[in-house]
Coordinates of C-alpha atoms and ligand atoms in Angstrom, one line a residue:
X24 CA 0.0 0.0 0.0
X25 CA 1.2 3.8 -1.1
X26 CA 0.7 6.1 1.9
X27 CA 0.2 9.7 1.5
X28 CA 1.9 10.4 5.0
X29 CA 2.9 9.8 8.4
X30 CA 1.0 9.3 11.4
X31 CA 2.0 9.7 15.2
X32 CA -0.3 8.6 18.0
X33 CA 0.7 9.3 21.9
X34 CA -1.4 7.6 24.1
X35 CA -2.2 8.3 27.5
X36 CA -4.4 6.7 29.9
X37 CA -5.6 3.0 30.5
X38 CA -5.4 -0.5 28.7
X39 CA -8.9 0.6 26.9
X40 CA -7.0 4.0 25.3
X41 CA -4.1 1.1 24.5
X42 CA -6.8 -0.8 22.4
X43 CA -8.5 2.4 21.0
X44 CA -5.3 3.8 20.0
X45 CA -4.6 0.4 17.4
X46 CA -7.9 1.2 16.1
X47 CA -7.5 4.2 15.3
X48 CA -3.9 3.4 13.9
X49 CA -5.9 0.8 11.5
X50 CA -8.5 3.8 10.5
X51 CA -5.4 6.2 9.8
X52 CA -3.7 3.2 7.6
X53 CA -6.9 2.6 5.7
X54 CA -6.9 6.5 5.4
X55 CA -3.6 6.6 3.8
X56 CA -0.9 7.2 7.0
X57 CA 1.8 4.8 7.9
X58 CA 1.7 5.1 11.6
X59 CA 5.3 6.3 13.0
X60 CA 7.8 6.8 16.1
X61 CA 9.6 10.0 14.8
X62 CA 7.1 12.4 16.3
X63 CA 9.2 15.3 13.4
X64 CA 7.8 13.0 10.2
X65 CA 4.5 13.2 11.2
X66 CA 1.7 15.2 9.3
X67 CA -1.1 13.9 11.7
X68 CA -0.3 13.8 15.3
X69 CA -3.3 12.2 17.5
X70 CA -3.1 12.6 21.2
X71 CA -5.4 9.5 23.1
X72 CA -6.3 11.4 26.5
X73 CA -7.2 10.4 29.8
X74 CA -9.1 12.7 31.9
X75 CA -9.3 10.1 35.4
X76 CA -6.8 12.6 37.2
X77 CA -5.9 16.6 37.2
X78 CA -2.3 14.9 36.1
X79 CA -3.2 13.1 33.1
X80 CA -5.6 15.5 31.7
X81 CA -2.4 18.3 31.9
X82 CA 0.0 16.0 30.3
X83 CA -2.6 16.0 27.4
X84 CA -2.6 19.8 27.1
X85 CA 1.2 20.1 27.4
X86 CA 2.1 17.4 25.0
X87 CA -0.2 19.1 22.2
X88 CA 0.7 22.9 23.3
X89 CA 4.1 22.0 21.8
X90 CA 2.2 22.3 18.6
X91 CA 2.0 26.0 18.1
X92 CA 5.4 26.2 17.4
X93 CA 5.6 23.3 15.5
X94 CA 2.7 24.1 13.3
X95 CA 4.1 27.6 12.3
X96 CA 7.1 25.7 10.1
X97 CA 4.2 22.9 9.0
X98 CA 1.0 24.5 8.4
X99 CA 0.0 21.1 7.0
X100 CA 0.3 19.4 10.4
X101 CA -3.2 18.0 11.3
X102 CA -3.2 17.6 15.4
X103 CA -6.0 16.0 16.8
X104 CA -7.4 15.4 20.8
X105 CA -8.9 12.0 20.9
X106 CA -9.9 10.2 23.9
X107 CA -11.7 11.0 26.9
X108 CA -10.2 14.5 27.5
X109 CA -11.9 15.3 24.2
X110 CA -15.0 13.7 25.0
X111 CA -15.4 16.1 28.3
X112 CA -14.1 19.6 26.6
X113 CA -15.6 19.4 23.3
X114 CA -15.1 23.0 21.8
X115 CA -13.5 23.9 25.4
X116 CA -10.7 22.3 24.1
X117 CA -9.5 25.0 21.5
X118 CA -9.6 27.6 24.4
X119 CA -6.4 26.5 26.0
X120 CA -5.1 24.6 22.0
X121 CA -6.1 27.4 19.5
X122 CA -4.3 25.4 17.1
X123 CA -5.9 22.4 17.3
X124 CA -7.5 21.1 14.2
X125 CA -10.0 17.7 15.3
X126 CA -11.3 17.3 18.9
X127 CA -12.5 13.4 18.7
X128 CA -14.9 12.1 21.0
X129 CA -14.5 8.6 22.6
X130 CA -17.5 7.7 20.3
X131 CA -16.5 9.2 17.2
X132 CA -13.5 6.8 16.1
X133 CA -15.8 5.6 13.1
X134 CA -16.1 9.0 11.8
X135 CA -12.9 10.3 11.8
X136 CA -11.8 9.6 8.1
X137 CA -14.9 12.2 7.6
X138 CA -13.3 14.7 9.9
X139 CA -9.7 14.2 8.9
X140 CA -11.5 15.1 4.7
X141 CA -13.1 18.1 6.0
X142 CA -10.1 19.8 7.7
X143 CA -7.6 19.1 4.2
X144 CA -10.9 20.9 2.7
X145 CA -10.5 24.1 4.6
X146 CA -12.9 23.7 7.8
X147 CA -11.7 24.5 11.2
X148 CA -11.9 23.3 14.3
X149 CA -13.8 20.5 13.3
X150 CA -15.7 18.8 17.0
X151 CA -17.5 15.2 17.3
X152 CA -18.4 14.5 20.4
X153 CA -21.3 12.6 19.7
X154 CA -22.8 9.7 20.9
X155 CA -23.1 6.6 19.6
X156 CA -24.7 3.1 20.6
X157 CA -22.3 1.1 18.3
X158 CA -19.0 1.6 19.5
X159 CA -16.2 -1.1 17.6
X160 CA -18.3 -3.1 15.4
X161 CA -18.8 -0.1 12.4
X162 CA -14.6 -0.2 13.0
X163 CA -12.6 -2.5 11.4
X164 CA -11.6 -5.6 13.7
X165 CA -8.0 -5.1 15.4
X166 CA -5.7 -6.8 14.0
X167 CA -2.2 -7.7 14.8
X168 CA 0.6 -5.3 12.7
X169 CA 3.1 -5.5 15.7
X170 CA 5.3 -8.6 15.2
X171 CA 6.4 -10.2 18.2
X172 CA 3.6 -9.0 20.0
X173 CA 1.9 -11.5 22.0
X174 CA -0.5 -9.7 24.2
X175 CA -3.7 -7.9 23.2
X176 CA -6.2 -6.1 24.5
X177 CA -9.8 -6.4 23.6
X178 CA -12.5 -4.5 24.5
X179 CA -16.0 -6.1 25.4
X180 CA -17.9 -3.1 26.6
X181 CA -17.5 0.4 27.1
X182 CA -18.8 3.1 29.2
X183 CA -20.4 2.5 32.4
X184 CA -23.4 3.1 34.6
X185 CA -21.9 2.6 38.2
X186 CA -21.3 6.7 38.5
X187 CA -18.8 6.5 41.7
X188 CA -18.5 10.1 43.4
X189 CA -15.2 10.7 42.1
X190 CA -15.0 9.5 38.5
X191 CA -15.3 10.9 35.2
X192 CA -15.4 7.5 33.2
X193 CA -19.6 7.9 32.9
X194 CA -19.5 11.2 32.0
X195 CA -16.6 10.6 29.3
X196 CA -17.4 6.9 27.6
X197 CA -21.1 6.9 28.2
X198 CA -23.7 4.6 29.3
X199 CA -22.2 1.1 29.7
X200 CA -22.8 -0.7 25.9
X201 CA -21.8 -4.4 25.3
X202 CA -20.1 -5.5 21.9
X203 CA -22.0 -8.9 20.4
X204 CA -19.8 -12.3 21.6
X205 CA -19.6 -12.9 17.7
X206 CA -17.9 -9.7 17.2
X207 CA -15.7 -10.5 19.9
X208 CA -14.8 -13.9 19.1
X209 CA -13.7 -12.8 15.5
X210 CA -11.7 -10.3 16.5
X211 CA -9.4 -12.2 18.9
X212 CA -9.3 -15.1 16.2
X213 CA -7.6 -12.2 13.8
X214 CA -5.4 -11.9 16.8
X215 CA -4.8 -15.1 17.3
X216 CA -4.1 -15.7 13.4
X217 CA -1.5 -12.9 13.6
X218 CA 0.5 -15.1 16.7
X219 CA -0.9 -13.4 19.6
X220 CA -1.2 -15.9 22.9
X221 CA -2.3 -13.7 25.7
X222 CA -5.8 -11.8 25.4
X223 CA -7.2 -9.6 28.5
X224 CA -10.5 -8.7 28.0
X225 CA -11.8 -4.9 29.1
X226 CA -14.6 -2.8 30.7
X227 CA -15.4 -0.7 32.8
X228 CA -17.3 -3.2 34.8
X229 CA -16.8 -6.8 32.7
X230 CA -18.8 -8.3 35.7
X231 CA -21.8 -7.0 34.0
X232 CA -20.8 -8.0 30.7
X233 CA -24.2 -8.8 28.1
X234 CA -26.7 -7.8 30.8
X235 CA -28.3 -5.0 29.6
X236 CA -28.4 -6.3 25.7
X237 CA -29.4 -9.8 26.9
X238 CA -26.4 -11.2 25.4
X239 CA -24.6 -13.9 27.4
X240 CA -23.3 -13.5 30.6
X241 CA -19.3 -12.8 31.7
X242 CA -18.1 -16.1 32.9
X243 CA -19.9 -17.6 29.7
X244 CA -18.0 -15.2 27.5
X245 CA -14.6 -16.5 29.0
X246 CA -15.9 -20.4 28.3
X247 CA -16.4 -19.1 24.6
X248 CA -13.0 -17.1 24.5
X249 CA -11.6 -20.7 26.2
X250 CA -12.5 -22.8 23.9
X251 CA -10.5 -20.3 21.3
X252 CA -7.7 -22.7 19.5
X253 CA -4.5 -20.5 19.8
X254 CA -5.7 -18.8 22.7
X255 CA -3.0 -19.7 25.5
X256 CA -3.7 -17.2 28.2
X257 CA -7.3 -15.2 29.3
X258 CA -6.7 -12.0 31.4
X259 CA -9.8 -9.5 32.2
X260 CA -10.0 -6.3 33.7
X261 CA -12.1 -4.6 35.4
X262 CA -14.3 -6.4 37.7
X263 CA -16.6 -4.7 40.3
X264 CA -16.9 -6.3 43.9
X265 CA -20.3 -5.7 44.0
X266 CA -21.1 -7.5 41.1
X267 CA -18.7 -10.4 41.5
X268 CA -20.9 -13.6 41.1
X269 CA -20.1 -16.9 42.4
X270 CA -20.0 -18.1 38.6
X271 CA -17.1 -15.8 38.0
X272 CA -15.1 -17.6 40.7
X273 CA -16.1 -21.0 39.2
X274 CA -15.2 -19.7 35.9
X275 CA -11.4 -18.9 37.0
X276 CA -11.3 -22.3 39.0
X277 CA -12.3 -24.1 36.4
X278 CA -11.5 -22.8 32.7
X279 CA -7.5 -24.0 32.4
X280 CA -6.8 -20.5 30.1
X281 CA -8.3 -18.3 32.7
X282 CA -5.5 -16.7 34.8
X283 CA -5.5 -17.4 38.5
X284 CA -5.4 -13.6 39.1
X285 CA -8.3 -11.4 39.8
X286 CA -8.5 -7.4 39.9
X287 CA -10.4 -6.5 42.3
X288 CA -10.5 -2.5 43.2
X289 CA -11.8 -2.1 46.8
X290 CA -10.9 1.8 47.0
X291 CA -11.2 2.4 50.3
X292 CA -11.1 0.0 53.7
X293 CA -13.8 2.5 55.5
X294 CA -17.5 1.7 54.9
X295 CA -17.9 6.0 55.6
X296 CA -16.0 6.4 52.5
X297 CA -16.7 3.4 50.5
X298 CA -20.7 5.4 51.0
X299 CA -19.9 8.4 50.2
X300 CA -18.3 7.3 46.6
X301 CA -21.4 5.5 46.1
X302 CA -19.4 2.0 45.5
X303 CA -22.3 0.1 46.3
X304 CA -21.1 -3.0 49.1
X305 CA -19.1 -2.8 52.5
X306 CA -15.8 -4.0 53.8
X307 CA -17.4 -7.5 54.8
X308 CA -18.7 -7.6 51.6
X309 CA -15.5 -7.4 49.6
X310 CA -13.6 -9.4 52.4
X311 CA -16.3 -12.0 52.1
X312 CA -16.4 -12.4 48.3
X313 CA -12.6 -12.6 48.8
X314 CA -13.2 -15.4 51.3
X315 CA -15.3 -17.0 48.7
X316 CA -12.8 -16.6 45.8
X317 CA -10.2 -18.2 47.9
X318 CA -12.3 -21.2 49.1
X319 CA -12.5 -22.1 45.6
X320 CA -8.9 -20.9 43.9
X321 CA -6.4 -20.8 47.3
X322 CA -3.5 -19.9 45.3
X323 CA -5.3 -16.8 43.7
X324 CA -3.0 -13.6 43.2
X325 CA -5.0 -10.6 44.2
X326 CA -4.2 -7.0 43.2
X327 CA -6.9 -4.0 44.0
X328 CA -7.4 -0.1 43.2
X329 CA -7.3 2.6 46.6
X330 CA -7.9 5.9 46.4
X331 CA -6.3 8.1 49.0
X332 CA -7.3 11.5 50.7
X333 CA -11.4 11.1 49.4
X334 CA -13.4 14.4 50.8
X335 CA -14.0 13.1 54.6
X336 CA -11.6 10.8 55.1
X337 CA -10.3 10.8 58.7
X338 CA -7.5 9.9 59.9
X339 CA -9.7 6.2 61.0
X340 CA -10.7 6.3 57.5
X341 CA -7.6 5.9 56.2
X342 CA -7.0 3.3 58.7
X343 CA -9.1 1.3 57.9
X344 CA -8.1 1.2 54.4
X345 CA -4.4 0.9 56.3
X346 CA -5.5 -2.1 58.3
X347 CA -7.7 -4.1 54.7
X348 CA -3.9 -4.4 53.3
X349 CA -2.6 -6.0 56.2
X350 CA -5.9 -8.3 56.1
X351 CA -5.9 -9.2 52.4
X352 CA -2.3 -9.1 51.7
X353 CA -2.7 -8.3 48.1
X354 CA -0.1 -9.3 46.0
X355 CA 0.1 -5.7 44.3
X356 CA -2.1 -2.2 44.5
X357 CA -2.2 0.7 42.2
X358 CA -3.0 4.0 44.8
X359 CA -3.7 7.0 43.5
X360 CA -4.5 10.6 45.7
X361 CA -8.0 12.0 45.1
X362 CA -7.8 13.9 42.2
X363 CA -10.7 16.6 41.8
X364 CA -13.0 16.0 38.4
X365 CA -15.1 19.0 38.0
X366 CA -18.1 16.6 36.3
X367 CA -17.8 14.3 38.9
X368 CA -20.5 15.1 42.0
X369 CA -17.3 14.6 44.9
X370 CA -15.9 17.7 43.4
X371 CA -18.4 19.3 45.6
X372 CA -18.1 17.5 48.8
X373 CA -17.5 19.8 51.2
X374 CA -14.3 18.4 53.5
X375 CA -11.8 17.9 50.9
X376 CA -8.5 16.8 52.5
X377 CA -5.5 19.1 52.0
X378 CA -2.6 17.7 49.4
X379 CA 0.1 17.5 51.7
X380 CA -1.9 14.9 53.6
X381 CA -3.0 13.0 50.8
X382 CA 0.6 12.6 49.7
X383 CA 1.7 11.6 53.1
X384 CA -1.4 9.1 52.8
X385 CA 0.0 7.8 49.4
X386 CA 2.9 7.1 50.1
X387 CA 2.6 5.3 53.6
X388 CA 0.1 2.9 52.1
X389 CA 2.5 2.6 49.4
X390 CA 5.1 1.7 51.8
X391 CA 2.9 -0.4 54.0
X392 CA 1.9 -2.6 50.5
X393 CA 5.7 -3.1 49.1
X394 CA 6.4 -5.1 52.4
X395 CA 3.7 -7.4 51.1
X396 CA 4.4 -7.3 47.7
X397 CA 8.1 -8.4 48.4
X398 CA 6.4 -11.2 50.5
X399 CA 4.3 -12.6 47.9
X400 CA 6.9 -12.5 45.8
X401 CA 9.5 -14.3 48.0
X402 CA 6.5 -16.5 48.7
X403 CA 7.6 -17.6 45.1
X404 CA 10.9 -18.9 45.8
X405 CA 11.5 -22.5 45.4
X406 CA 8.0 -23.0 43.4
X407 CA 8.6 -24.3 39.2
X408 CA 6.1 -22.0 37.6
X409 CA 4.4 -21.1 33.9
X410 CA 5.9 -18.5 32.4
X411 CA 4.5 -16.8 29.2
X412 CA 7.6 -15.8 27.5
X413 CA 7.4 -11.8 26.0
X414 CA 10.8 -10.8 25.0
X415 CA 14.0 -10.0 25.7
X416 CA 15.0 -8.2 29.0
X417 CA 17.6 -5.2 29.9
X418 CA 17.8 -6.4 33.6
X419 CA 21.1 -8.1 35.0
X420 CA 21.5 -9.4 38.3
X421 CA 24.9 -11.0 39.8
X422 CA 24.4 -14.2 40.0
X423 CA 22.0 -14.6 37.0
X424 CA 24.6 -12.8 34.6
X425 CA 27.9 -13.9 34.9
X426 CA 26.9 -17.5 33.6
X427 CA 25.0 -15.6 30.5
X428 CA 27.8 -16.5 27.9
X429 CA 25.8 -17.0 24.8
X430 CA 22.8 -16.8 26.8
X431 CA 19.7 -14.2 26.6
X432 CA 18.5 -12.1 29.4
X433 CA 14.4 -12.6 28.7
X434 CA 11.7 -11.5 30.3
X435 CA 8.0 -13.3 30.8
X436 CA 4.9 -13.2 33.3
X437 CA 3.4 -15.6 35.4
X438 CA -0.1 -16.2 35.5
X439 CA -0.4 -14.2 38.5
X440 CA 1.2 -11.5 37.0
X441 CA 4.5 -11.7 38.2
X442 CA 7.7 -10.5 36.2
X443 CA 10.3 -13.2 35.8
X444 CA 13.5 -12.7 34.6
X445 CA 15.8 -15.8 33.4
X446 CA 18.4 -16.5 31.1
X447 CA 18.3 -18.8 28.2
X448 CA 19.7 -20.0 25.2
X449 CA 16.6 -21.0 23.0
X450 CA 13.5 -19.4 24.0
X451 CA 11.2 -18.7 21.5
X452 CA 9.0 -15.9 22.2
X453 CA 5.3 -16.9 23.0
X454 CA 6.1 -19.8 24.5
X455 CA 5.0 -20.4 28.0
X456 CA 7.6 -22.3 29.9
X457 CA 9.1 -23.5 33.2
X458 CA 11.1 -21.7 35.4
X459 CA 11.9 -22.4 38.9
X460 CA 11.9 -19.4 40.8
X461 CA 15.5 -18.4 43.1
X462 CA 15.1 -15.2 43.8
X463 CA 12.4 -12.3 44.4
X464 CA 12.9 -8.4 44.7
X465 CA 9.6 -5.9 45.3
X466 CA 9.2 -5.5 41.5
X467 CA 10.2 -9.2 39.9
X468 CA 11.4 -12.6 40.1
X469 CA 14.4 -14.3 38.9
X470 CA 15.2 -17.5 38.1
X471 CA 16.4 -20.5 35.5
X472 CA 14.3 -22.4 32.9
X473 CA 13.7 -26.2 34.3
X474 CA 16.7 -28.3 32.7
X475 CA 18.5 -25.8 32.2
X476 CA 22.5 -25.5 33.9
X477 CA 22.0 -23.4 36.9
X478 CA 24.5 -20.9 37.0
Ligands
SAH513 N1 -13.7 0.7 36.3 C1 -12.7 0.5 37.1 C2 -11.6 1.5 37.2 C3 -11.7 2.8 36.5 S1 -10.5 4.0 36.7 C4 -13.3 0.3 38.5 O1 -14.5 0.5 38.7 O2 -12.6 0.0 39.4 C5 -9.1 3.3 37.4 C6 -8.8 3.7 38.8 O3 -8.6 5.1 38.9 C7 -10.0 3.5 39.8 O4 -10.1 2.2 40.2 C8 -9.7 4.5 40.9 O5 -8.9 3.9 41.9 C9 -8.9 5.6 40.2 N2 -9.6 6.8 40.1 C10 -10.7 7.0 39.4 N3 -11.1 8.3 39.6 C11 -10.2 8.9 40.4 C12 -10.1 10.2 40.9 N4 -11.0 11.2 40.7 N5 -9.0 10.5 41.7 C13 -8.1 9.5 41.9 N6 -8.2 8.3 41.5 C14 -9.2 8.0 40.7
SF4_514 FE1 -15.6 4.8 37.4 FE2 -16.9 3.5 39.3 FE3 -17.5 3.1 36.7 FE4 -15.2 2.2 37.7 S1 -17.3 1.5 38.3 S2 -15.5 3.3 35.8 S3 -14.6 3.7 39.2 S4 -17.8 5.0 37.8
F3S515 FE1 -8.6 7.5 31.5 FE2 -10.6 7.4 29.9 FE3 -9.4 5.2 30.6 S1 -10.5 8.7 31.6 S2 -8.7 5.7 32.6 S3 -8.5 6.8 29.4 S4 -11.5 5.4 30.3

């Protein structure tokens, strides 16, 4: 294929902007662009927001302010604001980026070749943020142009209906929508096809998957995406506690390509808090669906969402949330500080906790939770585990270098999630194989492939 120019795409935000940013590299391609890494040869730039925190919605607005300057040496620079920052500002947008051709909704994708046509033609500021109740299938299926990629995303719904206190995601990807389990199923077999093993499955809430459409139900989905020939590893993301069913639990227990790793955000350990942000169960609740998940799959590897510093949390609050780390011993957490969303209600709860505190906050939970990761991990020592090989790794280690003569550093996950690093010969990437496990640092394991020399 001849293409008429280059295309650069800086995505920001999470897994879901990952798997909408490939879309709308295949849209650009089938539009002419060869996507590119050299930011300079570009003559579209698209920037994929995220508006879930102040931080990420600034680094959207500072990496496309660069284009003023840019644009005054390349008038025929087309930049663009995709994504969910988009989806919130709409015309706002050109107020702080006058020069800003395309502000694309998150449910505009399928229209953009239309908006990129009017802008060559001479319009300005062209906006779509409109809705849409078909949100992939009018796109073309992802497939898999990145060669020694072995893990995809796929997305099986999008928006959501939960409305938390704090969070933008309703306002910005709209009422939660379900793609058809046909749709999805072709889409990862193009995957599949292309070499990919791995496939983690998105939402917002996947827990809730098909129910409003009447289409099947979650754990059902997985059996289909199971019984996928190719398919060696299922992953899925997110799932909501209060909607975790027991058939979920026995779908992990039971379906061999399901990981034994569940994501589980809890947000806060005080029932006050967990209230006010209108999560919609308790502390026992989560601890007793917990209790439940490990009845059934002991060796389970648990990580969870907190959210730090909420309007009204005391210093018991936090506490509690404190005290649910030391109970659950998650095997990782991903904290964030309260971050103000002006469309979000919380943003006008009185009692907003000052930033110094939240940062203190952050960063003893943080502190509190690497002792735990460390002791999952070394929890790993000794044990001959799977590992899903991905590529090869920077990382050296004495003791796991000196022997690497002729050897490769590589890099791979466990089912649970866990980096491994080992050194090896003949690993062909995409393989899962077995390593036994020697050592274990906050951030990875190391160890040898079974059979091979150690050290
Ligand atoms: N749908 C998922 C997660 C969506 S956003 C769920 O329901 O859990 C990912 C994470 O960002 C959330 O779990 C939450 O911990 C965090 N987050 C969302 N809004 C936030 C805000 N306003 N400030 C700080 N963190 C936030
Ligand atoms: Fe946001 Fe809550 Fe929906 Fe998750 S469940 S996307 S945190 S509103
Ligand atoms: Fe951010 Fe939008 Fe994802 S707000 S977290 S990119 S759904």
């Amino acid at each position: 294929m001849k293409y008429r120019g280059y295309a650069y795409i800086y995505t920001i935000g999470c897994q879901m902007n990952v798997y909408d940013s490939e879309k709308l590299a295949i849209i650009l391609n089938s539009y002419g662009y060869e996507t590119t890494d050299d930011m300079d040869k570009a003559d579209i730039v698209v920037c994929n927001t995220c508006s879930i925190r102040h931080k990420a919605e600034e680094k959207a607005f500072s990496f496309l302010g660069r284009f003023a300057r840019i644009k005054k040496n390349k008038p025929h620079l087309i930049t663009v604001m995709a994504g969910c920052v988009a989806q919130q500002e709409g015309e706002k947008a050109f107020v702080r980026v006058p020069h800003l051709d395309i502000v694309l909704g998150t449910q505009a994708f399928s229209r953009f070749g239309k908006l990129i046509d009017a802008v060559k033609s001479g319009k300005q500021k062209v906006v779509d943020i409109n809705d849409s109740s078909m949100i992939y299938e009018a796109m073309p299926a992802t497939s898999c142009t990145d060669e020694n990629k072995i893990s995809k995303f796929v997305t099986i719904m999008q928006g959501c209906d939960n409305y938390c206190t704090y969070c933008v995601v309703p306002h910005v990807r709209g009422r939660e929508r379900s793609r058809t389990e046909t749709n999805i199923v072709e889409e990862i077999n193009l995957l599949v096809k292309a070499g990919v093993k791995e496939i983690t499955l998105l939402g917002q809430n996947v827990n809730s998957y098909g129910q409003k459409e009447g289409l099947i139900s979650f754990p059902q989905l997985l059996a289909k995406v199971n019984d996928i020939n190719g398919v060696h590893r299922i992953r899925f993301a997110t799932s909501h506690p209060k909607d975790l069913s027991d058939d979920l639990i026995y779908a992990i227990r039971d379906l061999d390509k399901v990981c034994n790793h569940l994501h589980l955000p809890i947000q806060s350990g005080s029932n006050k808090i967990l209230k006010k942000m209108n999560r919609g169960y308790t502390r026992e609740k989560y601890i007793d669906r917990i209790f439940n998940l490990k009845k059934e799959c002991p060796d389970i590897a648990l990580s969870t969402d907190i959210i730090v510093g909420f309007p009204f949390e005391s210093r018991e609050d936090f506490n509690d949330t404190m005290n649910l780390l030391r109970e659950i011993e998650f095997d990782s957490i991903f904290a964030f500080a309260y971050s103000d969303r002006s469309s979000a209600p919380a943003a006008k709860f009185s009692n907003q906790i000052d930033e110094g505190k939240k940062k203190e906050r952050l960063n003893r939970l943080l502190e509190l939770q690497e002792y735990y990761t460390e002791k999952k991990n070394k929890k790993q020592i000794g044990k001959i585990l799977d590992v899903l090989v991905e590529g090869k790794s920077g990382k050296k280690r004495d003791g796991f270098d000196h022997a690497l003569k002729n050897m490769e550093q590589m890099v791979g996950r466990t089912e649970s999630n866990k980096i491994v690093h080992f050194p090896s010969k003949d690993v062909i990437i995409g393989d899962i194989i077995k390593i036994r496990i020697e050592n274990a640092y906050p951030h990875s394991l190391w160890g040898h492939p079974l059979g091979a020399q150690n050290k």
